[in-house]
Short mmCIF file of C-alpha atoms and ligand atoms in Angstrom, two decimals:
data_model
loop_
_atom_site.label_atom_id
_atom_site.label_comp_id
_atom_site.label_asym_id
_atom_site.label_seq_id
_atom_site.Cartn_x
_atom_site.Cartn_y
_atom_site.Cartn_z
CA UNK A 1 -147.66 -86.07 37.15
CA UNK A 2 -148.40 -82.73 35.29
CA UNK A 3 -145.31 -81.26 37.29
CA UNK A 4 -142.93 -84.60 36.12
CA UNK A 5 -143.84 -83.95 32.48
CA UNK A 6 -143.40 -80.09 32.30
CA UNK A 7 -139.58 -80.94 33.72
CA UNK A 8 -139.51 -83.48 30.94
CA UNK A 9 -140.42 -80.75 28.46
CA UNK A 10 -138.31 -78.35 30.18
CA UNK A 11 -135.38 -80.56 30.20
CA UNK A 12 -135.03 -81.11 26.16
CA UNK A 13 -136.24 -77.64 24.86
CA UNK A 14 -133.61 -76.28 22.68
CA UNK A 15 -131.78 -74.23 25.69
CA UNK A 16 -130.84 -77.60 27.35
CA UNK A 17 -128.15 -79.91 26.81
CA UNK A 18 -129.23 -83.21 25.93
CA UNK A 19 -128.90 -86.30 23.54
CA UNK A 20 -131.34 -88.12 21.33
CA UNK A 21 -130.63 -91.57 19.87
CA UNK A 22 -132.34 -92.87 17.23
CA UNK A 23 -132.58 -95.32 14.66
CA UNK A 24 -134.13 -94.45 10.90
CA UNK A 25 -134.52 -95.98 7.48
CA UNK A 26 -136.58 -98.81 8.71
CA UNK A 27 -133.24 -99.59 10.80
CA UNK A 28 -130.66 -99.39 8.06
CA UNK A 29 -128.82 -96.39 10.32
CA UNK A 30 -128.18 -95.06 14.01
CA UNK A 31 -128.47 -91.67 14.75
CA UNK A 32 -126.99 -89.58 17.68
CA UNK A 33 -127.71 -86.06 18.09
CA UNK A 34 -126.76 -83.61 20.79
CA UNK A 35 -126.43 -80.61 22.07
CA UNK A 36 -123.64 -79.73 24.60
CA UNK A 37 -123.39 -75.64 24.90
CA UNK A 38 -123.40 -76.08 28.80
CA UNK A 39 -121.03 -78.73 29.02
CA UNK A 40 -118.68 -77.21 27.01
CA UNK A 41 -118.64 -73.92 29.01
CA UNK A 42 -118.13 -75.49 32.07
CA UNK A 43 -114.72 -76.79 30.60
CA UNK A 44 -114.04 -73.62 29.40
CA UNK A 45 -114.77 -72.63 33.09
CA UNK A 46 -112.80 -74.88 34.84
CA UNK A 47 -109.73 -75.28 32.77
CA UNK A 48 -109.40 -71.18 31.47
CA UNK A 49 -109.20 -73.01 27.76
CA UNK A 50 -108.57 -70.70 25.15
CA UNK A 51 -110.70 -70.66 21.90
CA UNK A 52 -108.87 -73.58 19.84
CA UNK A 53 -108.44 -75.47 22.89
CA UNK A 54 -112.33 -74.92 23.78
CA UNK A 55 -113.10 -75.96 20.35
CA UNK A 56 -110.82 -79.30 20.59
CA UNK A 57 -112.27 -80.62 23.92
CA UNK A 58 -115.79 -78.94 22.79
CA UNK A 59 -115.80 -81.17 19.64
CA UNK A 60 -114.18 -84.42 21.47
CA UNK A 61 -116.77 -84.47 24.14
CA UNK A 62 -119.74 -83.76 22.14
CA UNK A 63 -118.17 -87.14 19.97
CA UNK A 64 -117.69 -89.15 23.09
CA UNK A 65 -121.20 -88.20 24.39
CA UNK A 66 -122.98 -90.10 21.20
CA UNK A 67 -120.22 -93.06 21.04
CA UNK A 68 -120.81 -93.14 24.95
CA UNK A 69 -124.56 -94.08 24.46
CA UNK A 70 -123.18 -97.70 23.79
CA UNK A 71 -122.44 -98.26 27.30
CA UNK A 72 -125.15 -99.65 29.17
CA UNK A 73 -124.30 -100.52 32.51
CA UNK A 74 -123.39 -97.99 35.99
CA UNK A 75 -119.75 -97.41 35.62
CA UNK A 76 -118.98 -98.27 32.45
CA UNK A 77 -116.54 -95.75 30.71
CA UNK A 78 -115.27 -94.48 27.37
CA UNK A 79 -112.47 -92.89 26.51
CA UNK A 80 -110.74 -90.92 24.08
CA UNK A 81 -107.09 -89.74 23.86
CA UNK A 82 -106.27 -87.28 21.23
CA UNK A 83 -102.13 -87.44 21.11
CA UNK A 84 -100.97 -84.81 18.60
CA UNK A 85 -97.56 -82.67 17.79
CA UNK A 86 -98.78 -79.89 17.79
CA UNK A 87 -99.05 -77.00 20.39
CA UNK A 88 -102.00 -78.51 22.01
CA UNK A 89 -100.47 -81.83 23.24
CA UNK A 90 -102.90 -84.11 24.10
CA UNK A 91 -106.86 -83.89 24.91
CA UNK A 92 -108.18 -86.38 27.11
CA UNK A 93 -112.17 -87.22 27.31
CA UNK A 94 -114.15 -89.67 29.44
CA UNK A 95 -117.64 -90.14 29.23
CA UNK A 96 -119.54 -92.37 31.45
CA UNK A 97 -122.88 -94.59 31.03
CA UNK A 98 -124.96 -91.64 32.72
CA UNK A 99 -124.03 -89.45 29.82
CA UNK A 100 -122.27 -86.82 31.84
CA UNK A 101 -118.51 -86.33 30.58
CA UNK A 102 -115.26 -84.85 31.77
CA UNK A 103 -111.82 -83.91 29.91
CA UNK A 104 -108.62 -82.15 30.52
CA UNK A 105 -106.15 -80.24 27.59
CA UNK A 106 -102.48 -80.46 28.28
CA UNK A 107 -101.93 -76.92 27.04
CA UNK A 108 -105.06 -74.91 27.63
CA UNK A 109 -103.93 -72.03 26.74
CA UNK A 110 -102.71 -72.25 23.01
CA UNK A 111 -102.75 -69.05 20.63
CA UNK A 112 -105.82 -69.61 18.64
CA UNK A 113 -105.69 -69.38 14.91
CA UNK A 114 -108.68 -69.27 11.87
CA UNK A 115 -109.09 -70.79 8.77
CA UNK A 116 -109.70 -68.86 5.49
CA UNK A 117 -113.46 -70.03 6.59
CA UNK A 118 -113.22 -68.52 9.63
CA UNK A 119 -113.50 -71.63 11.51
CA UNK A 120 -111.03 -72.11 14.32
CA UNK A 121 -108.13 -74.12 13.26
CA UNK A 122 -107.75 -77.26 15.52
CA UNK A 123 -105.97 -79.20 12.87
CA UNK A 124 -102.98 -77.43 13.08
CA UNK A 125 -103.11 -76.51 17.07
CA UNK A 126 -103.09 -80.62 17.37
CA UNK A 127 -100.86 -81.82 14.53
CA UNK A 128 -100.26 -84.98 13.16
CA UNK A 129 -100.54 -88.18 15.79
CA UNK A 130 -103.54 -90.40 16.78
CA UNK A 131 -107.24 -90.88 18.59
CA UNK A 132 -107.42 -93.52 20.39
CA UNK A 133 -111.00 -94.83 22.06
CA UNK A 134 -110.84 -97.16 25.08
CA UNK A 135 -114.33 -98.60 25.89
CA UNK A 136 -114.01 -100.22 29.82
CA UNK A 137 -117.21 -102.40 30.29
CA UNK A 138 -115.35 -103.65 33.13
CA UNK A 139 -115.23 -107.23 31.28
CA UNK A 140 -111.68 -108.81 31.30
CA UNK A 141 -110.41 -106.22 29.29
CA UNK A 142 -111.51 -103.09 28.03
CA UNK A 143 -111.48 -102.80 24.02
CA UNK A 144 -109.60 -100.33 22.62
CA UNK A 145 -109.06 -99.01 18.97
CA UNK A 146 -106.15 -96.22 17.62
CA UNK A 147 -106.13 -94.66 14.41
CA UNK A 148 -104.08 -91.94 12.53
CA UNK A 149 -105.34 -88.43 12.52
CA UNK A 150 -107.01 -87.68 9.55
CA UNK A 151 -107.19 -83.98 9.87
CA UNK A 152 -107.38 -82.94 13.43
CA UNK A 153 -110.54 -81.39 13.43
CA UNK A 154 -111.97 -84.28 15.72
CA UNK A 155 -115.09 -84.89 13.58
CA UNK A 156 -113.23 -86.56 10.77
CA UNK A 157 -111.29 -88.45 12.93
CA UNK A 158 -113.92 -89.80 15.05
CA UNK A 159 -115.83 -90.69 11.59
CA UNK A 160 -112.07 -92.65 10.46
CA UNK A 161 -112.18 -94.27 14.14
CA UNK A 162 -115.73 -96.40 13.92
CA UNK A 163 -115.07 -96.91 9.69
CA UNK A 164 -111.63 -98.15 10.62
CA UNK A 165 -111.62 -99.94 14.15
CA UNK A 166 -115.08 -100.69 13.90
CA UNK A 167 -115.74 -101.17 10.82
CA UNK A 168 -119.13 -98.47 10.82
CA UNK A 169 -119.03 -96.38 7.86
CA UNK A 170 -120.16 -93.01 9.96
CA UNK A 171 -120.92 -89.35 9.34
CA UNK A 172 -119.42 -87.19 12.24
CA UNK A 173 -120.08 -83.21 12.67
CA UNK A 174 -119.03 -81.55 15.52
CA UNK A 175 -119.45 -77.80 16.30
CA UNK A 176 -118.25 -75.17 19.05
CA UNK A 177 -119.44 -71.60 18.04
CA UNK A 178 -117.70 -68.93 19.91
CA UNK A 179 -118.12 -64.90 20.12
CA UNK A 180 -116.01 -62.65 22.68
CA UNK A 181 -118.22 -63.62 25.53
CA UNK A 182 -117.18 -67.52 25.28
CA UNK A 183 -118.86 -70.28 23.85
CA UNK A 184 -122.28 -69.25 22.38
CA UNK A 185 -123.21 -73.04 20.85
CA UNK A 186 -122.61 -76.17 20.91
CA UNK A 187 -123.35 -79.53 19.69
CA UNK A 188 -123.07 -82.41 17.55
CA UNK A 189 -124.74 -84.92 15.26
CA UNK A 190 -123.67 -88.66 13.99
CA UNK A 191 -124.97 -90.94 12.01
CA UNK A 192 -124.08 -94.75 11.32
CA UNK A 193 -124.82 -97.22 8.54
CA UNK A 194 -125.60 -100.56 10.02
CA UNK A 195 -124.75 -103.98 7.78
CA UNK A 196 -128.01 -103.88 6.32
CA UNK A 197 -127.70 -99.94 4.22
CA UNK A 198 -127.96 -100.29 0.71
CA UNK A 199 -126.27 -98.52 -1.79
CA UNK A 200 -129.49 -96.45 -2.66
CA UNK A 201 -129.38 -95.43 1.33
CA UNK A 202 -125.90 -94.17 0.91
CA UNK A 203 -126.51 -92.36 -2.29
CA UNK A 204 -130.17 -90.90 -0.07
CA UNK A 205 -127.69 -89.91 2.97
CA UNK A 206 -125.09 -88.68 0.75
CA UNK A 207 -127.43 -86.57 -1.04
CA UNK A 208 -129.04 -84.88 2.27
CA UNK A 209 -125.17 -84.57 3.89
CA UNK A 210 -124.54 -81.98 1.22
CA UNK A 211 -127.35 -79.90 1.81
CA UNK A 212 -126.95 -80.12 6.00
CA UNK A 213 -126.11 -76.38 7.63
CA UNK A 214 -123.36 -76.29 10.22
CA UNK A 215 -124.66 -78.36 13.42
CA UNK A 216 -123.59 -74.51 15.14
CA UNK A 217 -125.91 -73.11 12.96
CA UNK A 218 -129.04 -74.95 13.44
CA UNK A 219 -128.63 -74.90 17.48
CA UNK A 220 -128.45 -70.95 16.58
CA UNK A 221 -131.65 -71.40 14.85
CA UNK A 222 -133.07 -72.65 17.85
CA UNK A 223 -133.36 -76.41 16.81
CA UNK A 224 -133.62 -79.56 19.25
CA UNK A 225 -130.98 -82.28 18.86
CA UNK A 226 -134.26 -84.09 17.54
CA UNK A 227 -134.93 -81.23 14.83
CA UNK A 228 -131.52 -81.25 13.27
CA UNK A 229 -131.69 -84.91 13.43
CA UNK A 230 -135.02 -84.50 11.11
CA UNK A 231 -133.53 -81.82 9.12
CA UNK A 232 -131.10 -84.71 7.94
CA UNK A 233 -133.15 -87.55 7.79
CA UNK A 234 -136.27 -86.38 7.70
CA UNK A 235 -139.04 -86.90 10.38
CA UNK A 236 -141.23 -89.52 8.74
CA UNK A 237 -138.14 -91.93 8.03
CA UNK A 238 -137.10 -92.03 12.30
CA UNK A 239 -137.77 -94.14 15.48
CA UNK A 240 -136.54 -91.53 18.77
CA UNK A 241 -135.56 -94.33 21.04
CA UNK A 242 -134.20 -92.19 23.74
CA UNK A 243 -133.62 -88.40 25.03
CA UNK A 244 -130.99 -87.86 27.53
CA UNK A 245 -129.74 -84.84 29.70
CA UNK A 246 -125.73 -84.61 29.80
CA UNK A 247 -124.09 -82.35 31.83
CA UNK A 248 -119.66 -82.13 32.63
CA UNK A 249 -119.43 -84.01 35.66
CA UNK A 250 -116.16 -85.36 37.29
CA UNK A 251 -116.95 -88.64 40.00
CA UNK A 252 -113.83 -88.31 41.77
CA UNK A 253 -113.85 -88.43 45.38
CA UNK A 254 -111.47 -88.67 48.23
CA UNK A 255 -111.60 -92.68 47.64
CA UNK A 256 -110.69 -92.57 44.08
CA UNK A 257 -107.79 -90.33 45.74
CA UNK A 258 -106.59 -92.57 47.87
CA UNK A 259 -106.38 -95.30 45.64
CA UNK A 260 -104.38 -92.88 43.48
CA UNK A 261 -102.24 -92.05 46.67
CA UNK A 262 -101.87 -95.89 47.17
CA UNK A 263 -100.90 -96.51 42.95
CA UNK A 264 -97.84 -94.49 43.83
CA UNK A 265 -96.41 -98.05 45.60
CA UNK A 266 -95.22 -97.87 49.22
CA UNK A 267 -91.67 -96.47 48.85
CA UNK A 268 -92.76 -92.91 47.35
CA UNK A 269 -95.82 -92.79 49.81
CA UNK A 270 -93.50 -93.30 52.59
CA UNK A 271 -91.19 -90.84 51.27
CA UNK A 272 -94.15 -88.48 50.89
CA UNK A 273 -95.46 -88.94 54.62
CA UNK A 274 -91.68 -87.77 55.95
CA UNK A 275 -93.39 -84.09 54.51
CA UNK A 276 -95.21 -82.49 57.99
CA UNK A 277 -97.51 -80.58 55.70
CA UNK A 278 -99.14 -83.28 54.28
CA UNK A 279 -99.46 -83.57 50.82
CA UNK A 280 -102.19 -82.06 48.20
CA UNK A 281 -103.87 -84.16 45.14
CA UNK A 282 -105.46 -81.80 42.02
CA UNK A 283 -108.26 -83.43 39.65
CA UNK A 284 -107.01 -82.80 36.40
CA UNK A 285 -110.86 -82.90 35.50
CA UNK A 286 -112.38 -80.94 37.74
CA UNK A 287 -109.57 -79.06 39.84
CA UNK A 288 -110.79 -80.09 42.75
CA UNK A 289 -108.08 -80.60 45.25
CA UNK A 290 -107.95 -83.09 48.09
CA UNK A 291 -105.40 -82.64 51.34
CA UNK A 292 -104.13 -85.47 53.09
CA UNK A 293 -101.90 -84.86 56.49
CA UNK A 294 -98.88 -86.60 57.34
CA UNK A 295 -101.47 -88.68 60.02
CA UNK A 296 -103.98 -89.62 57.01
CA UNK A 297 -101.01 -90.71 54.14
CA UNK A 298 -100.01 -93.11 57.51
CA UNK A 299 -103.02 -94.48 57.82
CA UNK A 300 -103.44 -94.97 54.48
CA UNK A 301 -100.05 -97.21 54.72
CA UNK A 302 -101.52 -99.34 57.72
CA UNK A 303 -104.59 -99.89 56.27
CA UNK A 304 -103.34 -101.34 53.20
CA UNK A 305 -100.30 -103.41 54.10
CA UNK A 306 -100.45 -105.40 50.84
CA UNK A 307 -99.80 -102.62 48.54
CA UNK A 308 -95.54 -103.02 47.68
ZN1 LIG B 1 -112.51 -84.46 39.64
#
């Protein structure tokens, strides 16, 4: 018992990546707050990103982490596309119900500029274009919601998303911090007015907003998802309803693979099993690659005689 709480403790000190969801102002808003340091290396890891481009997908899936705590059930998914004209492309982000999240950039390795603030500028690396959120509850169809870039900077435009498509007026800040060595902090922190915030909550929220360090900052300072949570809505006015660990974690496996194999319809499968070598499959998530021999793309083929 003793040793099950001191991993609890150990799990959401302020070296850990976690989120806490909570509601405050005797349930006028919902508050996320997270902090995703270690996540957000490990993409930097996996896909060599440079700094703007670990800053984009930094900032998307800390965002997608605290929308993702909507999903409720084992294989339920979110996920956000950013589509821009700029050098960066596209970012893509999918977060799952277990709070663990995965994304890939389409051009990791973009020249990195600064603002006059000397904040990295991931406006201009993704241009002018669109987010768009797809929420698969595996009902009928998934729901999903586009809106206009506002700036780029993914916070903003996550915060134009839910005031827009779902009507949840929303305060978004994202941060990646980065020195020479890589990513040094990481996190993020949302809050949402539910139908029932008066105008005097507003004006209280606005108030505190103004007066709220950088999310970077605070994790710097060494505070909890929960503490900067406090800092902006102070501790007496919240209910913690949960505390999460997330973590970058891609589910594919050499099933998912083969249904990928099989999505390419019989004809180019066929085509592909003339190739003696085999053919190779990379996760654009997780770079993990999968080899299937000439043998194994047949079998495939036999086994699933109704795929055209
Ligand atoms: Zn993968």
């Amino acid at each position: 018992m003793n040793q099950q709480n001191n991993t609890q403790q150990r799990q959401f000190d302020s070296c850990s990546d976690h989120i806490v969801r909570a509601t405050a102002c005797g349930n006028a808003m919902r508050a996320f707050a997270c902090r995703t340091s270690d996540t957000c290396r490990e993409a930097v890891r996996l896909h060599d990103l440079s700094p703007v481009a670990a800053a984009a997908i930094g900032r998307l899936m800390s965002g997608v982490l605290m929308l993702g705590c909507d999903l409720d059930q084992p294989g339920d998914t979110i996920t956000a596309l950013v589509q821009g004209d700029g050098p960066l492309q596209n970012i893509t982000v999918v977060g799952e119900e277990n709070a663990t999240v995965r994304g890939t950039v389409r051009q990791p390795h973009v020249e990195t500029r600064y603002l006059k603030s000397g904040k990295l500028d991931v406006g201009s690396a993704l241009g002018k274009g669109t987010l768009t959120i797809i929420k698969d509850m595996r009902l009928k169809e998934p729901y999903i919601g586009r809106v206009a870039l506002v700036s780029g900077e993914i916070a903003e435009d996550i915060a134009a998303y839910l005031s827009i498509s779902e009507q949840i007026p929303s305060i978004v800040s994202l941060g990646v911090k980065m020195d020479r060595g890589g990513i040094t902090h990481a996190g993020g922190l949302m809050v949402q007015l539910l139908p029932n915030a008066g105008e005097d909550i507003v004006s209280w929220l606005e108030e505190r907003v103004c007066h709220l360090p950088d999310v970077t900052a605070m994790i710097e300072d060494g505070a909890t998802p929960a503490a900067m949570r406090a800092r902006l809505l102070g501790e007496e006015n919240m209910t913690i309803h949960e505390q999460v660990p997330c973590s970058y974690a891609c589910p594919c496996n050499r099933e998912r693979m083969v249904k990928n194999l099989l999505a390419m319809g019989r004809k180019e499968l066929g085509e592909l099993a003339q190739d003696p070598h085999g053919i190779s499959l990379e996760c654009h998530f997780c770079d993990r690659h999968y080899h299937f021999s000439q043998t194994e793309i047949r079998q495939v083929l036999g086994d699933n005689p109704h795929v055209e």
